[in-house]
Tab-separated table of C-alpha atoms in Angstrom:
chain	number	residue	atom	x	y	z
A	1	MET	CA	54.450	32.970	85.334
A	2	ASN	CA	55.183	34.224	88.942
A	3	LEU	CA	56.476	37.668	88.650
A	4	PHE	CA	58.809	37.307	91.606
A	5	GLU	CA	60.363	34.178	90.182
A	6	SER	CA	60.942	35.851	86.815
A	7	ARG	CA	64.351	37.239	85.703
A	8	TYR	CA	63.523	40.495	87.232
A	9	PHE	CA	63.239	39.475	90.848
A	10	ASN	CA	64.931	36.030	90.668
A	11	ILE	CA	68.276	37.123	91.950
A	12	ASN	CA	66.733	39.165	95.066
A	13	ARG	CA	64.417	36.008	95.835
A	14	LEU	CA	67.332	33.452	96.056
A	15	LEU	CA	69.714	35.677	97.923
A	16	MET	CA	67.092	36.846	100.487
A	17	SER	CA	65.892	33.290	100.967
A	18	LEU	CA	69.310	32.496	101.952
A	19	ILE	CA	69.266	34.805	104.961
A	20	GLY	CA	65.546	34.532	105.733
A	21	LEU	CA	64.277	37.794	104.327
A	22	TRP	CA	62.003	36.808	101.469
A	23	PRO	CA	58.418	37.704	102.040
A	24	TYR	CA	57.104	34.333	100.558
A	25	GLN	CA	59.279	31.897	102.520
A	26	LYS	CA	57.713	29.445	105.073
A	27	PRO	CA	57.549	31.333	108.301
A	28	ARG	CA	59.299	28.390	110.317
A	29	SER	CA	62.265	28.438	107.888
A	30	ARG	CA	62.395	32.212	107.926
A	31	ARG	CA	62.409	32.437	111.700
A	32	ILE	CA	65.371	29.867	112.060
A	33	LYS	CA	67.551	31.635	109.582
A	34	MET	CA	66.719	34.992	111.324
A	35	ILE	CA	67.820	33.589	114.650
A	36	LEU	CA	71.000	32.144	113.082
A	37	VAL	CA	71.659	35.500	111.219
A	38	SER	CA	71.081	37.323	114.383
A	39	ILE	CA	73.370	35.402	116.618
A	40	LEU	CA	76.276	35.640	114.165
A	41	LEU	CA	75.878	39.458	113.728
A	42	ALA	CA	75.478	39.886	117.448
A	43	GLU	CA	78.648	37.817	118.090
A	44	GLY	CA	80.430	39.872	115.483
A	45	ILE	CA	79.601	43.127	116.960
A	46	THR	CA	80.320	41.939	120.436
A	47	ALA	CA	83.833	40.430	119.374
A	48	GLN	CA	84.800	43.865	117.789
A	49	LEU	CA	83.629	45.905	120.680
A	50	THR	CA	85.486	43.512	123.314
A	51	PRO	CA	88.899	45.139	122.519
A	52	PHE	CA	87.702	47.971	124.692
A	53	ILE	CA	87.833	45.773	127.545
A	54	THR	CA	91.151	43.834	126.840
A	55	HIS	CA	93.209	46.756	125.527
A	56	GLU	CA	94.291	50.204	126.893
A	57	TYR	CA	91.752	52.845	125.869
A	58	SER	CA	93.127	55.210	123.302
A	59	THR	CA	91.735	57.487	120.537
A	60	SER	CA	93.507	55.150	117.810
A	61	LEU	CA	91.716	52.166	119.333
A	62	VAL	CA	88.294	53.895	119.020
A	63	ILE	CA	89.055	55.000	115.436
A	64	GLU	CA	90.119	51.448	114.441
A	65	VAL	CA	87.333	49.508	116.215
A	66	PHE	CA	84.311	51.917	115.124
A	67	SER	CA	85.617	51.907	111.474
A	68	PHE	CA	84.359	48.363	111.189
A	69	SER	CA	81.997	48.007	114.090
A	70	ILE	CA	79.454	50.858	112.779
A	71	LEU	CA	79.286	48.994	109.335
A	72	CYS	CA	78.349	45.876	111.211
A	73	LEU	CA	75.569	47.963	113.010
A	74	ILE	CA	74.342	48.962	109.699
A	75	TYR	CA	74.113	45.448	108.599
A	76	VAL	CA	71.982	44.686	111.665
A	77	LEU	CA	69.777	47.803	111.031
A	78	LYS	CA	69.030	46.908	107.514
A	79	TYR	CA	68.511	43.060	108.354
A	80	ASN	CA	65.904	44.071	111.276
A	81	THR	CA	64.172	46.818	109.281
A	82	VAL	CA	63.286	44.170	106.406
A	83	TYR	CA	62.371	41.372	108.717
A	84	PHE	CA	60.036	43.174	110.952
A	85	ASN	CA	58.418	44.879	108.068
A	86	LEU	CA	57.928	41.776	105.929
A	87	LYS	CA	54.188	42.095	106.210
A	88	HIS	CA	54.166	45.416	104.613
A	89	ILE	CA	56.957	44.403	102.061
A	90	ARG	CA	54.731	41.386	101.026
A	91	GLU	CA	51.694	43.794	100.889
A	92	PHE	CA	53.753	46.122	98.544
A	93	MET	CA	54.915	43.162	96.392
A	94	GLU	CA	51.298	42.002	95.861
A	95	CYS	CA	50.332	45.479	94.768
A	96	ILE	CA	53.181	45.148	92.111
A	97	ARG	CA	51.843	41.895	90.909
A	98	VAL	CA	48.144	43.289	90.607
A	99	ASP	CA	49.693	46.195	88.544
A	100	TRP	CA	51.354	44.031	86.305
A	101	ASN	CA	48.190	41.695	85.849
A	102	GLU	CA	45.897	44.773	85.251
A	103	LEU	CA	47.874	46.330	82.577
A	104	GLN	CA	46.536	45.429	79.128
A	105	ASP	CA	47.965	48.078	76.868
A	106	GLU	CA	51.163	46.711	75.335
A	107	GLU	CA	52.807	50.200	75.574
A	108	GLU	CA	51.753	50.230	79.207
A	109	LEU	CA	53.321	46.927	79.839
A	110	GLU	CA	56.438	47.881	77.915
A	111	ILE	CA	57.169	50.858	80.216
A	112	ILE	CA	56.698	48.913	83.496
A	113	ARG	CA	59.048	46.453	81.906
A	114	LYS	CA	61.560	49.113	81.065
A	115	TYR	CA	61.749	50.034	84.735
A	116	ALA	CA	61.970	46.507	85.899
A	117	ARG	CA	64.936	46.058	83.764
A	118	THR	CA	66.430	49.211	85.132
A	119	ALA	CA	66.106	47.895	88.567
A	120	ARG	CA	67.736	44.647	87.396
A	121	THR	CA	70.504	46.692	85.934
A	122	TYR	CA	70.988	48.523	89.117
A	123	LEU	CA	71.019	45.082	91.131
A	124	TYR	CA	73.853	43.947	88.537
A	125	ALA	CA	75.940	47.039	89.140
A	126	PHE	CA	75.636	46.815	92.957
A	127	VAL	CA	76.527	43.105	92.818
A	128	GLY	CA	79.508	43.867	90.241
A	129	VAL	CA	80.844	46.541	92.689
A	130	SER	CA	80.358	44.883	96.213
A	131	TYR	CA	80.925	41.094	95.632
A	132	PRO	CA	84.099	41.295	94.061
A	133	GLY	CA	85.464	43.695	96.558
A	134	THR	CA	84.148	41.477	99.311
A	135	VAL	CA	85.803	38.475	97.950
A	136	ALA	CA	89.081	40.403	97.446
A	137	TYR	CA	88.655	41.736	101.103
A	138	ILE	CA	88.036	38.139	102.862
A	139	SER	CA	90.899	36.640	100.805
A	140	LEU	CA	93.474	38.968	102.420
A	141	PRO	CA	93.929	36.996	105.410
A	142	PHE	CA	95.001	33.800	103.420
A	143	LEU	CA	98.006	36.072	102.105
A	144	PRO	CA	100.540	35.398	104.841
A	145	ASP	CA	100.074	31.535	104.056
A	146	ILE	CA	100.349	31.851	100.418
A	147	LEU	CA	103.532	33.881	100.851
A	148	ASP	CA	104.933	31.360	103.237
A	149	ILE	CA	104.639	28.716	100.456
A	150	VAL	CA	105.709	31.199	97.531
A	151	ALA	CA	108.435	33.138	99.350
A	152	PRO	CA	109.060	31.263	102.672
A	153	LEU	CA	110.899	32.968	105.683
A	154	ASN	CA	112.765	31.754	108.537
A	155	GLU	CA	109.366	31.745	110.597
A	156	SER	CA	105.674	31.675	109.509
A	157	ARG	CA	104.165	35.154	108.908
A	158	THR	CA	101.666	36.521	111.295
A	159	ARG	CA	98.116	36.005	110.238
A	160	ILE	CA	95.520	38.766	110.873
A	161	LEU	CA	91.659	38.744	110.905
A	162	PRO	CA	89.581	40.778	108.604
A	163	PHE	CA	88.910	43.330	111.324
A	164	PRO	CA	90.187	43.728	115.000
A	165	VAL	CA	88.268	41.505	117.253
A	166	GLU	CA	88.791	39.732	120.735
A	167	TYR	CA	87.460	36.252	120.946
A	168	PHE	CA	89.394	35.440	124.076
A	169	LEU	CA	91.112	32.422	122.274
A	170	ASP	CA	94.634	32.128	120.830
A	171	GLU	CA	94.326	33.897	117.524
A	172	GLN	CA	97.002	32.063	115.634
A	173	LYS	CA	96.044	28.648	116.972
A	174	TYR	CA	92.387	29.033	116.101
A	175	PHE	CA	92.950	31.322	113.198
A	176	TYR	CA	90.788	29.463	110.611
A	177	LEU	CA	87.856	28.936	113.076
A	178	LEU	CA	87.863	32.553	113.832
A	179	LEU	CA	88.249	33.699	110.258
A	180	SER	CA	85.284	31.380	109.308
A	181	HIS	CA	83.134	33.185	111.819
A	182	SER	CA	84.303	36.592	110.564
A	183	ILE	CA	83.829	35.761	106.764
A	184	VAL	CA	80.418	34.439	107.481
A	185	ALA	CA	79.494	37.456	109.185
A	186	ILE	CA	80.817	39.749	106.486
A	187	ILE	CA	78.994	37.905	103.479
A	188	ILE	CA	75.627	37.886	105.422
A	189	GLY	CA	76.155	41.548	106.028
A	190	ILE	CA	76.910	42.334	102.275
A	191	VAL	CA	74.163	40.089	100.952
A	192	THR	CA	71.709	41.964	103.402
A	193	ILE	CA	72.796	45.407	102.173
A	194	VAL	CA	72.879	44.368	98.519
A	195	THR	CA	69.417	42.520	98.165
A	196	THR	CA	67.309	44.833	100.646
A	197	GLU	CA	68.794	48.184	98.669
A	198	THR	CA	68.140	46.600	95.347
A	199	LEU	CA	64.917	45.552	96.197
A	200	THR	CA	63.873	48.966	97.513
A	201	PHE	CA	65.190	50.370	94.228
A	202	ALA	CA	62.833	47.880	92.296
A	203	TYR	CA	59.927	49.284	94.196
A	204	PHE	CA	61.054	52.807	93.500
A	205	CYS	CA	61.427	51.852	89.876
A	206	HIS	CA	57.822	50.488	89.559
A	207	ILE	CA	56.497	53.610	91.246
A	208	CYS	CA	58.441	55.502	88.481
A	209	GLY	CA	57.036	53.254	85.832
A	210	MET	CA	53.370	53.968	87.211
A	211	PHE	CA	54.093	57.679	86.903
A	212	GLU	CA	55.207	57.320	83.161
A	213	ILE	CA	51.983	55.301	82.603
A	214	VAL	CA	50.045	58.190	83.931
A	215	SER	CA	51.779	60.591	81.470
A	216	TYR	CA	51.135	58.151	79.017
A	217	ARG	CA	47.568	57.926	79.669
A	218	ILE	CA	47.242	61.610	79.597
A	219	MET	CA	48.897	62.238	76.375
A	220	SER	CA	46.864	59.347	74.632
A	221	ALA	CA	43.570	60.795	75.988
A	222	PHE	CA	44.397	63.950	73.744
A	223	GLY	CA	46.103	62.088	71.070
A	224	LYS	CA	45.502	62.429	67.169
A	225	SER	CA	43.689	59.026	67.205
A	226	LEU	CA	40.604	60.680	68.800
A	227	SER	CA	40.330	63.370	66.131
A	228	VAL	CA	38.172	61.006	64.094
A	229	LEU	CA	35.554	60.369	66.850
A	230	LEU	CA	32.199	62.236	67.156
A	231	THR	CA	32.423	65.090	69.644
A	232	LEU	CA	30.291	63.147	72.112
A	233	ASN	CA	32.266	59.929	71.802
A	234	LYS	CA	35.395	61.829	72.044
A	235	GLU	CA	34.564	63.583	75.167
A	236	ASN	CA	33.596	60.335	76.899
A	237	THR	CA	36.809	58.609	75.637
A	238	ILE	CA	38.887	61.384	77.070
A	239	ARG	CA	36.886	61.308	80.315
A	240	ILE	CA	37.482	57.575	80.675
A	241	LYS	CA	41.333	57.850	79.984
A	242	LEU	CA	41.727	60.693	82.158
A	243	ILE	CA	39.839	58.898	85.035
A	244	ALA	CA	42.113	55.896	84.565
A	245	ALA	CA	45.170	58.128	84.544
A	246	VAL	CA	44.204	59.778	87.870
A	247	LYS	CA	43.411	56.384	89.421
A	248	ILE	CA	46.836	55.021	88.575
A	249	HIS	CA	48.677	58.297	89.745
A	250	GLN	CA	46.634	57.930	93.217
A	251	LYS	CA	47.755	54.236	93.517
A	252	ALA	CA	51.224	55.342	92.552
A	253	PHE	CA	51.466	58.009	95.154
A	254	GLU	CA	49.787	55.668	97.958
A	255	LEU	CA	52.519	53.121	97.285
A	256	PHE	CA	55.215	55.696	97.616
A	257	GLU	CA	53.471	56.762	100.850
A	258	ILE	CA	53.333	53.178	102.154
A	259	LEU	CA	56.941	52.675	101.152
A	260	THR	CA	58.582	55.935	102.668
A	261	SER	CA	56.472	55.474	105.969
A	262	THR	CA	57.738	51.882	106.441
A	263	LEU	CA	61.377	52.764	105.483
A	264	SER	CA	61.810	56.361	106.754
A	265	LEU	CA	62.958	55.515	110.470
A	266	SER	CA	65.557	53.096	109.305
A	267	TYR	CA	66.967	55.474	106.605
A	268	PHE	CA	67.066	58.371	109.335
A	269	THR	CA	69.236	56.270	111.504
A	270	LEU	CA	71.158	54.904	108.568
A	271	ILE	CA	72.093	58.519	107.597
A	272	ILE	CA	73.544	58.893	111.211
A	273	LEU	CA	75.411	55.671	111.121
A	274	GLY	CA	76.540	56.353	107.663
A	275	VAL	CA	77.953	59.777	108.149
A	276	ALA	CA	79.659	58.626	111.257
A	277	SER	CA	81.264	55.642	109.557
A	278	LEU	CA	82.401	57.873	106.622
A	279	SER	CA	83.885	60.314	108.748
A	280	ILE	CA	85.702	57.820	110.849
A	281	ASN	CA	87.098	56.018	107.725
A	282	LEU	CA	88.044	59.096	106.140
A	283	PHE	CA	90.113	60.001	109.171
A	284	ARG	CA	91.378	56.419	109.316
A	285	LEU	CA	92.437	56.890	105.688
A	286	PHE	CA	94.098	60.039	106.432
A	287	GLN	CA	96.119	58.178	109.334
A	288	VAL	CA	97.334	55.167	107.392
A	289	THR	CA	98.640	57.568	104.459
A	290	THR	CA	100.629	59.370	107.004
A	291	LEU	CA	101.882	56.632	108.942
A	292	SER	CA	104.595	54.499	107.021
A	293	GLU	CA	103.989	51.268	108.962
A	294	GLN	CA	100.397	51.232	108.173
A	295	LYS	CA	100.462	52.185	104.572
A	296	LYS	CA	99.546	48.343	103.584
A	297	GLU	CA	96.071	49.376	104.791
A	298	ILE	CA	95.584	52.322	102.308
A	299	VAL	CA	93.911	50.163	99.689
A	300	LEU	CA	91.447	48.805	102.247
A	301	TYR	CA	90.312	52.145	103.601
A	302	ILE	CA	90.078	53.546	99.913
A	303	VAL	CA	87.666	50.766	99.193
A	304	PHE	CA	85.798	51.541	102.216
A	305	VAL	CA	85.472	55.187	101.531
A	306	ILE	CA	84.466	54.562	97.838
A	307	GLY	CA	81.870	52.045	99.266
A	308	HIS	CA	80.389	54.761	101.240
A	309	PHE	CA	80.204	57.282	98.563
A	310	TYR	CA	78.760	54.825	95.998
A	311	TYR	CA	75.963	53.797	98.452
A	312	MET	CA	75.182	57.427	99.279
A	313	PHE	CA	74.925	58.139	95.769
A	314	MET	CA	72.604	55.234	94.915
A	315	CYS	CA	70.241	56.056	97.671
A	316	ASN	CA	69.947	59.817	96.712
A	317	TYR	CA	69.692	58.627	93.072
A	318	MET	CA	66.713	56.493	94.043
A	319	GLY	CA	64.832	59.460	95.336
A	320	GLN	CA	65.732	61.845	92.454
A	321	ILE	CA	64.486	59.336	89.965
A	322	VAL	CA	60.951	59.211	91.720
A	323	ILE	CA	60.894	63.064	91.845
A	324	ASP	CA	61.800	63.219	88.286
A	325	SER	CA	59.300	60.852	87.082
A	326	SER	CA	56.639	62.809	89.200
A	327	THR	CA	57.419	66.013	87.822
A	328	ASP	CA	57.413	64.678	84.261
A	329	ILE	CA	53.771	64.027	84.386
A	330	PHE	CA	53.135	67.907	84.645
A	331	LYS	CA	55.699	68.555	81.865
A	332	LYS	CA	54.059	66.190	79.425
A	333	ALA	CA	50.555	67.120	80.381
């Protein structure tokens, strides 16, 4: 069985293949998808920043534009981080495959499966939170047309795109064309964030599983089953088990170093963009709650703020479980 086509990684494989980020894709197909995605995201950012040229500069304009455009910059950052590190990501995945194949003890296999299930649960949780919210968000622009049918007025209601953009076209005349472009950009961004973060979480879970296997090997080295062995055989058995534990601990630590060195710069930049985006959206939420004509946007910005906090929590949680798994070795030993 191909590990990365199994139930543990199948969703990541399918979604990342769609946007050209799966390491095992054909290079030509991956390159074409990368170009298309890059063009769409670049057009999206350009259209969001264009209002600075066509509108009179004001603080409210800056807040409104950057509350969306920084999120798009985060999408671009995550996409390019993964794409230009696909070689390292593939090497890491090969290490995971080797680890799974080398484990023979059923208890150790169950440990590594347990952490793979944890990673899959995290994927379902992330998808369950982000995808329904995204569907609801991109459905809002259709609301005026629905209301025109259900509760018609003397004139058609004004239709609004999901975020403020300037395409130098008649927005109402070409509304669905512009909306399609916006929706595709949003979907690509959300899929990028969800798949890359959940795959990273799966890597960290694998490292945690290896740390727990180290604990298991140390405990089994001094287990009750060894008491019946002769002293000489017992010492040799303990030595062999401890050497095996040290080797897998060393390998887990090396994998952790590779992963953090590959992603550290992108996460440092992500922290800066994330804090800026959260601050702007919190301020924007305060604005819409105090201005009566903008209260209809309250739910939107509440969702944005909750999404920021959820993402920050899960990223911190990833690091914490690795620390806990590592320190558990010394506690159990």
